[in-house]
Amino acid sequence: MRLNLIAAALAASALLTGIAAHADQLADIKKKGELVVGVLGTDEPATFIDPKTRQIVGYEVDLVNAIAKKIGVKPVLKQIAVAARIPELQQGHVDLVAAGLTHNKEREAQIDFSLTTFVTGQKAIVKKDSGISDVPQLAGKKVLTIRGGTQEPNIRKAVPTAEVVTFDTSQQAFQALQQGKGVGYVDDEAALLRSYAKLGPQKAQYVVLKQNLSTEALAIGIKKGESGLKAVVDDTLRELEKSGEAQKIFVKWYGPNTASGFQTRDFKLESDKID
């Protein structure tokens, strides 16, 4: 009996030790010496594979590199699917998610979010010969978008009778549009304009509809309750804003001389509040 009691006590102690070891994710990250970040790697220019270096680069990569530097560890990027972003974070397979993640009220029940890192509308692009000039005209038509993001529910909300077909990546969905598998393609404005610009002379065959389906506040996903990690992430973003580095990173990836061609940055890295 005494041996059983000792074994039970040791097991309980081991359990408590394990809980303590995972009670502070920031401490765990420092201990292992690396910050594992889930990224899409298919969402140019947020995160994508540079064809020359074969390395994942982009706007969100620059932000997480700054966070890793602040913590004093090595950044490690792990490609994940759109639909796997929150599960990967909750299951502890990644420390952060920087993957075009929309911050909304529904997701706040599942994970925490950093300061807003980007604000974008969601738009639709159609073939010019479809005759479609406004979002409501997508009613009853086949519309293509990404699986597991907010694009799908937003187009269903805006045009309930649209036939929505989803794909794992934005490239697959956009390619399907070019192959005539639907009349429209929906994505975040920044990514959509990037794909549109790559069409070159074929751009004349397509029209980006003016109406936004929604406005999305994007942020870095953080495991629920990891206040220490959230504090260092938010502090880093505030420092990037204050130093002017946030503006430089934006211009580098989205500015006037890029395929995205944004003339101004209409947001700052200053708040984690959403409407």
GROMACS .gro file of N, CA, C and O in nm, residues 42-138:
model
  388
   42THR      N    1   0.196   3.074  -4.910
   42THR     CA    2   0.131   3.077  -5.042
   42THR      C    3   0.050   3.205  -5.059
   42THR      O    4  -0.036   3.213  -5.146
   43ASP      N    5   0.076   3.304  -4.976
   43ASP     CA    6  -0.007   3.423  -4.968
   43ASP      C    7   0.078   3.547  -4.995
   43ASP      O    8   0.101   3.628  -4.906
   44GLU      N    9   0.125   3.560  -5.117
   44GLU     CA   10   0.212   3.672  -5.153
   44GLU      C   11   0.137   3.804  -5.148
   44GLU      O   12   0.024   3.810  -5.200
   45PRO      N   13   0.191   3.910  -5.087
   45PRO     CA   14   0.325   3.920  -5.032
   45PRO      C   15   0.333   3.902  -4.881
   45PRO      O   16   0.433   3.939  -4.820
   46ALA      N   17   0.230   3.848  -4.817
   46ALA     CA   18   0.233   3.831  -4.671
   46ALA      C   19   0.334   3.724  -4.632
   46ALA      O   20   0.424   3.747  -4.549
   47THR      N   21   0.320   3.605  -4.688
   47THR     CA   22   0.422   3.499  -4.671
   47THR      C   23   0.422   3.415  -4.798
   47THR      O   24   0.319   3.363  -4.839
   48PHE      N   25   0.538   3.404  -4.862
   48PHE     CA   26   0.548   3.326  -4.986
   48PHE      C   27   0.693   3.283  -5.006
   48PHE      O   28   0.784   3.334  -4.941
   49ILE      N   29   0.712   3.187  -5.094
   49ILE     CA   30   0.845   3.133  -5.119
   49ILE      C   31   0.915   3.214  -5.228
   49ILE      O   32   0.864   3.223  -5.341
   50ASP      N   33   1.027   3.275  -5.192
   50ASP     CA   34   1.107   3.350  -5.290
   50ASP      C   35   1.160   3.252  -5.394
   50ASP      O   36   1.230   3.157  -5.359
   51PRO      N   37   1.126   3.271  -5.522
   51PRO     CA   38   1.170   3.174  -5.624
   51PRO      C   39   1.321   3.164  -5.639
   51PRO      O   40   1.370   3.062  -5.687
   52LYS      N   41   1.394   3.268  -5.599
   52LYS     CA   42   1.540   3.266  -5.613
   52LYS      C   43   1.607   3.195  -5.497
   52LYS      O   44   1.698   3.114  -5.515
   53THR      N   45   1.562   3.226  -5.375
   53THR     CA   46   1.629   3.170  -5.257
   53THR      C   47   1.560   3.046  -5.203
   53THR      O   48   1.616   2.975  -5.120
   54ARG      N   49   1.434   3.024  -5.244
   54ARG     CA   50   1.350   2.914  -5.193
   54ARG      C   51   1.320   2.931  -5.044
   54ARG      O   52   1.279   2.835  -4.977
   55GLN      N   53   1.341   3.051  -4.993
   55GLN     CA   54   1.310   3.081  -4.854
   55GLN      C   55   1.172   3.149  -4.845
   55GLN      O   56   1.131   3.218  -4.939
   56ILE      N   57   1.102   3.127  -4.733
   56ILE     CA   58   0.974   3.195  -4.713
   56ILE      C   59   1.002   3.337  -4.667
   56ILE      O   60   1.075   3.360  -4.570
   57VAL      N   61   0.948   3.432  -4.741
   57VAL     CA   62   0.968   3.574  -4.710
   57VAL      C   63   0.832   3.644  -4.711
   57VAL      O   64   0.731   3.585  -4.746
   58GLY      N   65   0.832   3.773  -4.675
   58GLY     CA   66   0.710   3.850  -4.685
   58GLY      C   67   0.686   3.942  -4.567
   58GLY      O   68   0.765   3.947  -4.472
   59TYR      N   69   0.576   4.015  -4.575
   59TYR     CA   70   0.540   4.115  -4.473
   59TYR      C   71   0.531   4.052  -4.334
   59TYR      O   72   0.591   4.101  -4.238
   60GLU      N   73   0.454   3.943  -4.323
   60GLU     CA   74   0.437   3.881  -4.192
   60GLU      C   75   0.567   3.816  -4.143
   60GLU      O   76   0.590   3.808  -4.022
   61VAL      N   77   0.651   3.773  -4.234
   61VAL     CA   78   0.780   3.714  -4.195
   61VAL      C   79   0.867   3.821  -4.130
   61VAL      O   80   0.933   3.796  -4.028
   62ASP      N   81   0.868   3.942  -4.187
   62ASP     CA   82   0.947   4.050  -4.127
   62ASP      C   83   0.898   4.082  -3.986
   62ASP      O   84   0.979   4.111  -3.897
   63LEU      N   85   0.766   4.076  -3.965
   63LEU     CA   86   0.713   4.104  -3.831
   63LEU      C   87   0.756   3.996  -3.731
   63LEU      O   88   0.799   4.027  -3.620
   64VAL      N   89   0.744   3.870  -3.770
   64VAL     CA   90   0.778   3.764  -3.674
   64VAL      C   91   0.928   3.755  -3.653
   64VAL      O   92   0.974   3.715  -3.545
   65ASN      N   93   1.006   3.793  -3.754
   65ASN     CA   94   1.151   3.798  -3.733
   65ASN      C   95   1.185   3.901  -3.625
   65ASN      O   96   1.274   3.877  -3.542
   66ALA      N   97   1.116   4.014  -3.627
   66ALA     CA   98   1.139   4.116  -3.524
   66ALA      C   99   1.098   4.065  -3.386
   66ALA      O  100   1.165   4.094  -3.285
   67ILE      N  101   0.990   3.988  -3.380
   67ILE     CA  102   0.944   3.932  -3.251
   67ILE      C  103   1.047   3.831  -3.199
   67ILE      O  104   1.081   3.832  -3.080
   68ALA      N  105   1.096   3.744  -3.287
   68ALA     CA  106   1.196   3.645  -3.244
   68ALA      C  107   1.322   3.715  -3.195
   68ALA      O  108   1.383   3.673  -3.095
   69LYS      N  109   1.362   3.821  -3.264
   69LYS     CA  110   1.481   3.897  -3.222
   69LYS      C  111   1.459   3.959  -3.085
   69LYS      O  112   1.550   3.960  -3.001
   70LYS      N  113   1.338   4.011  -3.062
   70LYS     CA  114   1.306   4.071  -2.932
   70LYS      C  115   1.316   3.968  -2.820
   70LYS      O  116   1.366   3.998  -2.710
   71ILE      N  117   1.269   3.847  -2.847
   71ILE     CA  118   1.274   3.740  -2.745
   71ILE      C  119   1.417   3.688  -2.731
   71ILE      O  120   1.456   3.639  -2.624
   72GLY      N  121   1.495   3.697  -2.840
   72GLY     CA  122   1.631   3.647  -2.837
   72GLY      C  123   1.643   3.502  -2.879
   72GLY      O  124   1.729   3.429  -2.830
   73VAL      N  125   1.556   3.461  -2.973
   73VAL     CA  126   1.557   3.323  -3.021
   73VAL      C  127   1.556   3.322  -3.173
   73VAL      O  128   1.536   3.424  -3.239
   74LYS      N  129   1.571   3.202  -3.230
   74LYS     CA  130   1.571   3.184  -3.374
   74LYS      C  131   1.428   3.166  -3.425
   74LYS      O  132   1.354   3.084  -3.370
   75PRO      N  133   1.389   3.238  -3.531
   75PRO     CA  134   1.255   3.215  -3.589
   75PRO      C  135   1.257   3.089  -3.675
   75PRO      O  136   1.348   3.067  -3.755
   76VAL      N  137   1.154   3.006  -3.660
   76VAL     CA  138   1.138   2.886  -3.742
   76VAL      C  139   0.999   2.891  -3.804
   76VAL      O  140   0.899   2.894  -3.733
   77LEU      N  141   0.994   2.895  -3.938
   77LEU     CA  142   0.865   2.906  -4.007
   77LEU      C  143   0.816   2.768  -4.048
   77LEU      O  144   0.890   2.688  -4.104
   78LYS      N  145   0.689   2.742  -4.018
   78LYS     CA  146   0.628   2.613  -4.051
   78LYS      C  147   0.507   2.638  -4.139
   78LYS      O  148   0.413   2.706  -4.098
   79GLN      N  149   0.507   2.585  -4.260
   79GLN     CA  150   0.393   2.603  -4.350
   79GLN      C  151   0.273   2.524  -4.302
   79GLN      O  152   0.285   2.404  -4.270
   80ILE      N  153   0.158   2.591  -4.298
   80ILE     CA  154   0.035   2.526  -4.256
   80ILE      C  155  -0.076   2.566  -4.354
   80ILE      O  156  -0.066   2.665  -4.425
   81ALA      N  157  -0.184   2.488  -4.355
   81ALA     CA  158  -0.298   2.518  -4.441
   81ALA      C  159  -0.388   2.621  -4.374
   81ALA      O  160  -0.387   2.636  -4.252
   82VAL      N  161  -0.467   2.689  -4.454
   82VAL     CA  162  -0.559   2.790  -4.400
   82VAL      C  163  -0.648   2.730  -4.292
   82VAL      O  164  -0.662   2.785  -4.182
   83ALA      N  165  -0.706   2.615  -4.321
   83ALA     CA  166  -0.800   2.554  -4.227
   83ALA      C  167  -0.733   2.501  -4.101
   83ALA      O  168  -0.800   2.475  -4.000
   84ALA      N  169  -0.599   2.486  -4.103
   84ALA     CA  170  -0.527   2.428  -3.989
   84ALA      C  171  -0.469   2.533  -3.896
   84ALA      O  172  -0.407   2.498  -3.795
   85ARG      N  173  -0.489   2.660  -3.927
   85ARG     CA  174  -0.421   2.765  -3.851
   85ARG      C  175  -0.453   2.761  -3.701
   85ARG      O  176  -0.362   2.757  -3.618
   86ILE      N  177  -0.579   2.764  -3.666
   86ILE     CA  178  -0.616   2.766  -3.524
   86ILE      C  179  -0.590   2.631  -3.456
   86ILE      O  180  -0.535   2.626  -3.346
   87PRO      N  181  -0.626   2.517  -3.518
   87PRO     CA  182  -0.592   2.388  -3.455
   87PRO      C  183  -0.443   2.370  -3.429
   87PRO      O  184  -0.403   2.318  -3.323
   88GLU      N  185  -0.357   2.411  -3.522
   88GLU     CA  186  -0.212   2.398  -3.501
   88GLU      C  187  -0.168   2.477  -3.379
   88GLU      O  188  -0.080   2.434  -3.304
   89LEU      N  189  -0.227   2.594  -3.361
   89LEU     CA  190  -0.193   2.679  -3.246
   89LEU      C  191  -0.245   2.618  -3.116
   89LEU      O  192  -0.172   2.608  -3.016
   90GLN      N  193  -0.369   2.575  -3.117
   90GLN     CA  194  -0.429   2.519  -2.995
   90GLN      C  195  -0.360   2.391  -2.950
   90GLN      O  196  -0.350   2.364  -2.830
   91GLN      N  197  -0.314   2.312  -3.046
   91GLN     CA  198  -0.249   2.185  -3.013
   91GLN      C  199  -0.100   2.200  -2.981
   91GLN      O  200  -0.032   2.101  -2.953
   92GLY      N  201  -0.050   2.324  -2.988
   92GLY     CA  202   0.088   2.349  -2.950
   92GLY      C  203   0.190   2.310  -3.055
   92GLY      O  204   0.309   2.301  -3.025
   93HIS      N  205   0.146   2.290  -3.179
   93HIS     CA  206   0.241   2.256  -3.286
   93HIS      C  207   0.318   2.379  -3.334
   93HIS      O  208   0.425   2.365  -3.395
   94VAL      N  209   0.263   2.497  -3.311
   94VAL     CA  210   0.333   2.622  -3.341
   94VAL      C  211   0.312   2.716  -3.222
   94VAL      O  212   0.217   2.701  -3.145
   95ASP      N  213   0.404   2.813  -3.208
   95ASP     CA  214   0.394   2.909  -3.098
   95ASP      C  215   0.306   3.028  -3.135
   95ASP      O  216   0.239   3.086  -3.049
   96LEU      N  217   0.312   3.067  -3.261
   96LEU     CA  218   0.232   3.178  -3.313
   96LEU      C  219   0.180   3.141  -3.451
   96LEU      O  220   0.236   3.053  -3.516
   97VAL      N  221   0.077   3.210  -3.494
   97VAL     CA  222   0.029   3.196  -3.631
   97VAL      C  223   0.030   3.333  -3.697
   97VAL      O  224  -0.035   3.425  -3.649
   98ALA      N  225   0.109   3.346  -3.803
   98ALA     CA  226   0.113   3.469  -3.882
   98ALA      C  227   0.076   3.429  -4.025
   98ALA      O  228   0.163   3.403  -4.108
   99ALA      N  229  -0.052   3.417  -4.050
   99ALA     CA  230  -0.097   3.351  -4.172
   99ALA      C  231  -0.225   3.414  -4.225
   99ALA      O  232  -0.325   3.345  -4.246
  100GLY      N  233  -0.223   3.547  -4.242
  100GLY     CA  234  -0.341   3.614  -4.294
  100GLY      C  235  -0.464   3.588  -4.210
  100GLY      O  236  -0.574   3.571  -4.263
  101LEU      N  237  -0.447   3.587  -4.079
  101LEU     CA  238  -0.552   3.545  -3.987
  101LEU      C  239  -0.642   3.662  -3.950
  101LEU      O  240  -0.597   3.760  -3.889
  102THR      N  241  -0.770   3.653  -3.983
  102THR     CA  242  -0.866   3.757  -3.946
  102THR      C  243  -0.898   3.749  -3.798
  102THR      O  244  -0.925   3.642  -3.744
  103HIS      N  245  -0.893   3.866  -3.732
  103HIS     CA  246  -0.932   3.877  -3.592
  103HIS      C  247  -1.080   3.910  -3.586
  103HIS      O  248  -1.121   4.018  -3.629
  104ASN      N  249  -1.161   3.816  -3.540
  104ASN     CA  250  -1.304   3.844  -3.524
  104ASN      C  251  -1.353   3.790  -3.389
  104ASN      O  252  -1.280   3.719  -3.318
  105LYS      N  253  -1.475   3.827  -3.355
  105LYS     CA  254  -1.531   3.792  -3.224
  105LYS      C  255  -1.542   3.640  -3.206
  105LYS      O  256  -1.519   3.588  -3.096
  106GLU      N  257  -1.578   3.570  -3.312
  106GLU     CA  258  -1.593   3.425  -3.302
  106GLU      C  259  -1.461   3.358  -3.265
  106GLU      O  260  -1.455   3.269  -3.180
  107ARG      N  261  -1.355   3.403  -3.326
  107ARG     CA  262  -1.224   3.343  -3.300
  107ARG      C  263  -1.166   3.383  -3.166
  107ARG      O  264  -1.078   3.315  -3.112
  108GLU      N  265  -1.212   3.495  -3.109
  108GLU     CA  266  -1.163   3.536  -2.977
  108GLU      C  267  -1.195   3.433  -2.869
  108GLU      O  268  -1.131   3.428  -2.765
  109ALA      N  269  -1.298   3.351  -2.894
  109ALA     CA  270  -1.332   3.246  -2.798
  109ALA      C  271  -1.233   3.129  -2.804
  109ALA      O  272  -1.227   3.048  -2.711
  110GLN      N  273  -1.155   3.124  -2.912
  110GLN     CA  274  -1.063   3.011  -2.932
  110GLN      C  275  -0.918   3.047  -2.904
  110GLN      O  276  -0.843   2.966  -2.850
  111ILE      N  277  -0.876   3.166  -2.946
  111ILE     CA  278  -0.736   3.206  -2.932
  111ILE      C  279  -0.729   3.354  -2.898
  111ILE      O  280  -0.830   3.425  -2.904
  112ASP      N  281  -0.609   3.400  -2.863
  112ASP     CA  282  -0.586   3.543  -2.844
  112ASP      C  283  -0.521   3.601  -2.969
  112ASP      O  284  -0.465   3.527  -3.052
  113PHE      N  285  -0.527   3.734  -2.980
  113PHE     CA  286  -0.471   3.801  -3.097
  113PHE      C  287  -0.375   3.912  -3.056
  113PHE      O  288  -0.392   3.976  -2.951
  114SER      N  289  -0.277   3.936  -3.140
  114SER     CA  290  -0.186   4.049  -3.121
  114SER      C  291  -0.257   4.178  -3.159
  114SER      O  292  -0.374   4.179  -3.197
  115LEU      N  293  -0.182   4.289  -3.154
  115LEU     CA  294  -0.229   4.412  -3.216
  115LEU      C  295  -0.260   4.383  -3.362
  115LEU      O  296  -0.198   4.295  -3.423
  116THR      N  297  -0.352   4.457  -3.419
  116THR     CA  298  -0.382   4.441  -3.561
  116THR      C  299  -0.257   4.470  -3.643
  116THR      O  300  -0.190   4.573  -3.624
  117THR      N  301  -0.224   4.379  -3.735
  117THR     CA  302  -0.103   4.395  -3.816
  117THR      C  303  -0.132   4.436  -3.960
  117THR      O  304  -0.041   4.475  -4.032
  118PHE      N  305  -0.260   4.426  -4.000
  118PHE     CA  306  -0.296   4.466  -4.137
  118PHE      C  307  -0.448   4.480  -4.143
  118PHE      O  308  -0.519   4.408  -4.075
  119VAL      N  309  -0.493   4.573  -4.224
  119VAL     CA  310  -0.637   4.588  -4.247
  119VAL      C  311  -0.660   4.583  -4.397
  119VAL      O  312  -0.596   4.655  -4.474
  120THR      N  313  -0.750   4.498  -4.438
  120THR     CA  314  -0.776   4.482  -4.581
  120THR      C  315  -0.924   4.455  -4.605
  120THR      O  316  -0.992   4.399  -4.519
  121GLY      N  317  -0.972   4.495  -4.721
  121GLY     CA  318  -1.106   4.458  -4.761
  121GLY      C  319  -1.102   4.323  -4.830
  121GLY      O  320  -0.994   4.272  -4.863
  122GLN      N  321  -1.216   4.263  -4.849
  122GLN     CA  322  -1.225   4.142  -4.932
  122GLN      C  323  -1.305   4.177  -5.055
  122GLN      O  324  -1.411   4.240  -5.046
  123LYS      N  325  -1.254   4.140  -5.170
  123LYS     CA  326  -1.314   4.178  -5.297
  123LYS      C  327  -1.332   4.057  -5.387
  123LYS      O  328  -1.278   3.949  -5.360
  124ALA      N  329  -1.403   4.080  -5.496
  124ALA     CA  330  -1.422   3.978  -5.598
  124ALA      C  331  -1.366   4.029  -5.731
  124ALA      O  332  -1.374   4.148  -5.761
  125ILE      N  333  -1.308   3.937  -5.806
  125ILE     CA  334  -1.263   3.967  -5.941
  125ILE      C  335  -1.339   3.874  -6.036
  125ILE      O  336  -1.362   3.757  -6.002
  126VAL      N  337  -1.380   3.929  -6.151
  126VAL     CA  338  -1.458   3.849  -6.246
  126VAL      C  339  -1.399   3.867  -6.386
  126VAL      O  340  -1.325   3.962  -6.412
  127LYS      N  341  -1.435   3.777  -6.475
  127LYS     CA  342  -1.398   3.794  -6.614
  127LYS      C  343  -1.488   3.902  -6.676
  127LYS      O  344  -1.609   3.904  -6.650
  128LYS      N  345  -1.427   3.987  -6.755
  128LYS     CA  346  -1.501   4.100  -6.812
  128LYS      C  347  -1.617   4.053  -6.899
  128LYS      O  348  -1.725   4.113  -6.898
  129ASP      N  349  -1.597   3.942  -6.970
  129ASP     CA  350  -1.704   3.898  -7.060
  129ASP      C  351  -1.822   3.834  -6.987
  129ASP      O  352  -1.921   3.794  -7.049
  130SER      N  353  -1.812   3.823  -6.853
  130SER     CA  354  -1.925   3.772  -6.776
  130SER      C  355  -2.037   3.875  -6.767
  130SER      O  356  -2.151   3.841  -6.736
  131GLY      N  357  -2.001   4.003  -6.791
  131GLY     CA  358  -2.100   4.109  -6.783
  131GLY      C  359  -2.132   4.151  -6.641
  131GLY      O  360  -2.216   4.238  -6.618
  132ILE      N  361  -2.063   4.092  -6.544
  132ILE     CA  362  -2.089   4.125  -6.403
  132ILE      C  363  -2.012   4.251  -6.365
  132ILE      O  364  -1.893   4.261  -6.391
  133SER      N  365  -2.083   4.345  -6.303
  133SER     CA  366  -2.019   4.471  -6.264
  133SER      C  367  -2.038   4.503  -6.117
  133SER      O  368  -1.986   4.603  -6.068
  134ASP      N  369  -2.114   4.420  -6.045
  134ASP     CA  370  -2.138   4.447  -5.903
  134ASP      C  371  -2.157   4.313  -5.830
  134ASP      O  372  -2.199   4.212  -5.890
  135VAL      N  373  -2.129   4.314  -5.701
  135VAL     CA  374  -2.132   4.190  -5.621
  135VAL      C  375  -2.268   4.119  -5.625
  135VAL      O  376  -2.273   3.996  -5.640
  136PRO      N  377  -2.382   4.190  -5.615
  136PRO     CA  378  -2.511   4.118  -5.616
  136PRO      C  379  -2.534   4.036  -5.742
  136PRO      O  380  -2.612   3.940  -5.741
  137GLN      N  381  -2.466   4.072  -5.851
  137GLN     CA  382  -2.484   3.998  -5.977
  137GLN      C  383  -2.417   3.860  -5.973
  137GLN      O  384  -2.431   3.782  -6.067
  138LEU      N  385  -2.347   3.830  -5.865
  138LEU     CA  386  -2.290   3.696  -5.849
  138LEU      C  387  -2.396   3.595  -5.803
  138LEU      O  388  -2.369   3.476  -5.792
   0.00000   0.00000   0.00000
